[in-house]
Amino acid sequence: MFAKVTFAALLSVMAVPAMAAQCDVTVEANDAMQFNTKEIVVDKTCGEFTVNLVHTGKLPKTAMGHNVVITKTGDKQAVATEATTAGPANDYVKPNDDRVIAHTKLIGGGEKDAVTFKTDALDAGGDYTFFCSFPGHWAIMTGKVVVK
């Protein structure tokens, strides 16, 4: 009267599909010199990872510009210090700086930008940081990049 159901058959019906890796993140920056997150999680199974930057404020980039710069944590201060001499024409990032893993353009209120980089540049468990290199922002607008 009732069909015999095996445990394996029951599991196959209940199986949950594997979750795809999250290969991008959106980071919001505002006129109060704040990012909306303190952590970006990068999954190494993604061949490439994209950081989308959205400036939710109203001030222009000359007054309150923001970018996202990713470096090893040990390189952050030197890269940020040299940002001032790189100037706004270079998005406050020294051109061809090997210490910079990735960076967005400098944007102002209402603007967006994105940067895509290969995840093979990062080591799982490595010590990485993201920050805004606009002068005076890097000490406040910063967070950790977690590589899994």
Coordinates of C-alpha atoms in Angstrom, one line a residue:
M1 CA 0.0 0.0 0.0
F2 CA 2.9 2.4 0.8
A3 CA 6.0 2.6 -1.3
K4 CA 9.2 1.9 0.4
V5 CA 11.4 5.0 0.5
T6 CA 15.1 4.8 1.2
F7 CA 17.0 7.3 3.2
A8 CA 19.2 8.1 0.2
A9 CA 16.1 8.8 -2.0
L10 CA 14.7 11.1 0.7
L11 CA 18.0 13.0 0.8
S12 CA 18.2 13.4 -3.0
V13 CA 14.7 15.1 -2.9
M14 CA 15.7 17.4 -0.1
A15 CA 19.2 18.2 -1.5
V16 CA 20.0 21.9 -1.5
P17 CA 21.9 23.2 -4.5
A18 CA 25.4 24.5 -3.8
M19 CA 25.7 28.2 -3.3
A20 CA 27.6 30.2 -5.8
A21 CA 30.5 32.3 -4.5
Q22 CA 29.9 36.0 -4.1
C23 CA 32.3 37.6 -6.5
D24 CA 31.5 41.3 -5.9
V25 CA 30.6 43.7 -3.2
T26 CA 29.1 47.2 -3.1
V27 CA 30.7 49.7 -0.7
E28 CA 29.0 52.9 0.0
A29 CA 30.8 56.1 1.1
N30 CA 29.2 59.3 2.3
D31 CA 29.8 63.0 3.1
A32 CA 30.5 62.1 6.8
M33 CA 33.7 60.3 5.8
Q34 CA 32.3 56.8 6.4
F35 CA 32.1 53.5 4.5
N36 CA 29.0 51.4 5.2
T37 CA 31.2 48.4 5.9
K38 CA 34.3 47.5 7.9
E39 CA 35.0 44.2 6.0
I40 CA 35.1 43.0 2.4
V41 CA 35.1 39.2 2.0
V42 CA 36.8 37.9 -1.1
D43 CA 36.2 34.3 -2.1
K44 CA 39.3 32.8 -3.9
T45 CA 37.1 30.5 -5.9
C46 CA 36.1 33.6 -7.9
G47 CA 38.7 34.1 -10.6
E48 CA 38.0 37.8 -10.4
F49 CA 36.4 40.0 -7.8
T50 CA 34.7 43.4 -8.2
V51 CA 34.4 46.2 -5.8
N52 CA 31.5 48.6 -6.6
L53 CA 31.9 52.0 -5.0
V54 CA 28.8 54.3 -4.6
H55 CA 29.2 57.8 -3.1
T56 CA 25.8 58.4 -1.4
G57 CA 26.6 62.0 -0.5
K58 CA 26.2 65.3 -2.3
L59 CA 29.6 66.9 -2.1
P60 CA 31.9 67.0 -5.1
K61 CA 35.1 64.9 -5.3
T62 CA 37.2 68.1 -4.9
A63 CA 35.7 68.6 -1.4
M64 CA 34.8 65.0 -0.3
G65 CA 36.1 62.6 -2.8
H66 CA 36.3 58.9 -2.1
N67 CA 37.9 55.9 -3.6
V68 CA 38.6 52.3 -2.4
V69 CA 42.3 51.2 -2.4
I70 CA 43.3 47.6 -1.5
T71 CA 46.8 46.9 -0.2
K72 CA 48.5 44.6 2.2
T73 CA 47.9 46.0 5.7
G74 CA 51.6 46.7 6.2
D75 CA 51.7 48.8 3.0
K76 CA 48.6 50.9 3.9
Q77 CA 50.3 53.9 5.6
A78 CA 53.1 54.3 3.1
V79 CA 50.6 54.1 0.1
A80 CA 48.3 56.6 1.9
T81 CA 51.1 59.0 2.7
E82 CA 52.3 59.0 -0.9
A83 CA 48.7 59.6 -2.1
T84 CA 48.9 63.3 -1.5
T85 CA 51.8 63.7 -3.9
A86 CA 50.0 61.6 -6.5
G87 CA 47.2 64.1 -6.5
P88 CA 43.6 64.1 -7.7
A89 CA 44.6 63.6 -11.3
N90 CA 45.8 60.2 -10.3
D91 CA 42.9 59.5 -7.9
Y92 CA 45.3 59.9 -5.0
V93 CA 47.1 56.7 -5.9
K94 CA 50.7 56.8 -7.0
P95 CA 50.8 55.5 -10.6
N96 CA 52.1 52.0 -11.2
D97 CA 52.5 51.4 -7.4
D98 CA 53.1 47.6 -7.0
R99 CA 51.8 47.7 -3.5
V100 CA 48.3 48.6 -4.7
I101 CA 46.4 45.5 -5.4
A102 CA 43.4 47.4 -6.8
H103 CA 41.7 50.8 -6.6
T104 CA 38.7 52.6 -7.9
K105 CA 38.7 56.1 -9.3
L106 CA 38.1 59.0 -7.0
I107 CA 34.4 59.9 -7.1
G108 CA 32.1 62.6 -5.7
G109 CA 28.5 62.7 -4.4
G110 CA 26.1 60.7 -6.5
E111 CA 28.8 59.0 -8.6
K112 CA 29.7 55.3 -8.9
D113 CA 32.8 53.4 -10.0
A114 CA 34.0 49.8 -9.9
V115 CA 37.3 47.9 -10.0
T116 CA 37.7 44.3 -10.9
F117 CA 40.9 42.4 -10.0
K118 CA 42.2 38.8 -10.2
T119 CA 41.9 36.9 -6.9
D120 CA 45.2 35.1 -7.5
A121 CA 46.9 38.4 -6.3
L122 CA 45.6 37.5 -2.7
D123 CA 46.5 34.8 -0.3
A124 CA 43.8 33.1 1.7
G125 CA 44.2 34.2 5.3
G126 CA 46.5 37.1 4.2
D127 CA 46.5 40.5 5.9
Y128 CA 44.8 43.0 3.6
T129 CA 43.2 46.4 4.1
F130 CA 40.9 48.7 2.1
F131 CA 40.8 52.4 2.6
C132 CA 40.1 55.8 1.0
S133 CA 43.3 57.6 0.0
F134 CA 41.8 61.1 -0.2
P135 CA 44.0 63.2 2.0
G136 CA 43.0 62.9 5.6
H137 CA 40.5 60.0 5.0
W138 CA 42.6 56.9 5.2
A139 CA 42.8 56.8 9.0
I140 CA 39.0 56.8 9.4
M141 CA 37.7 55.3 6.2
T142 CA 39.3 51.8 6.4
G143 CA 38.4 48.2 6.8
K144 CA 39.7 44.7 6.5
V145 CA 39.8 42.5 3.4
V146 CA 39.2 38.9 4.4
V147 CA 40.3 36.3 1.8
K148 CA 38.7 32.8 2.0

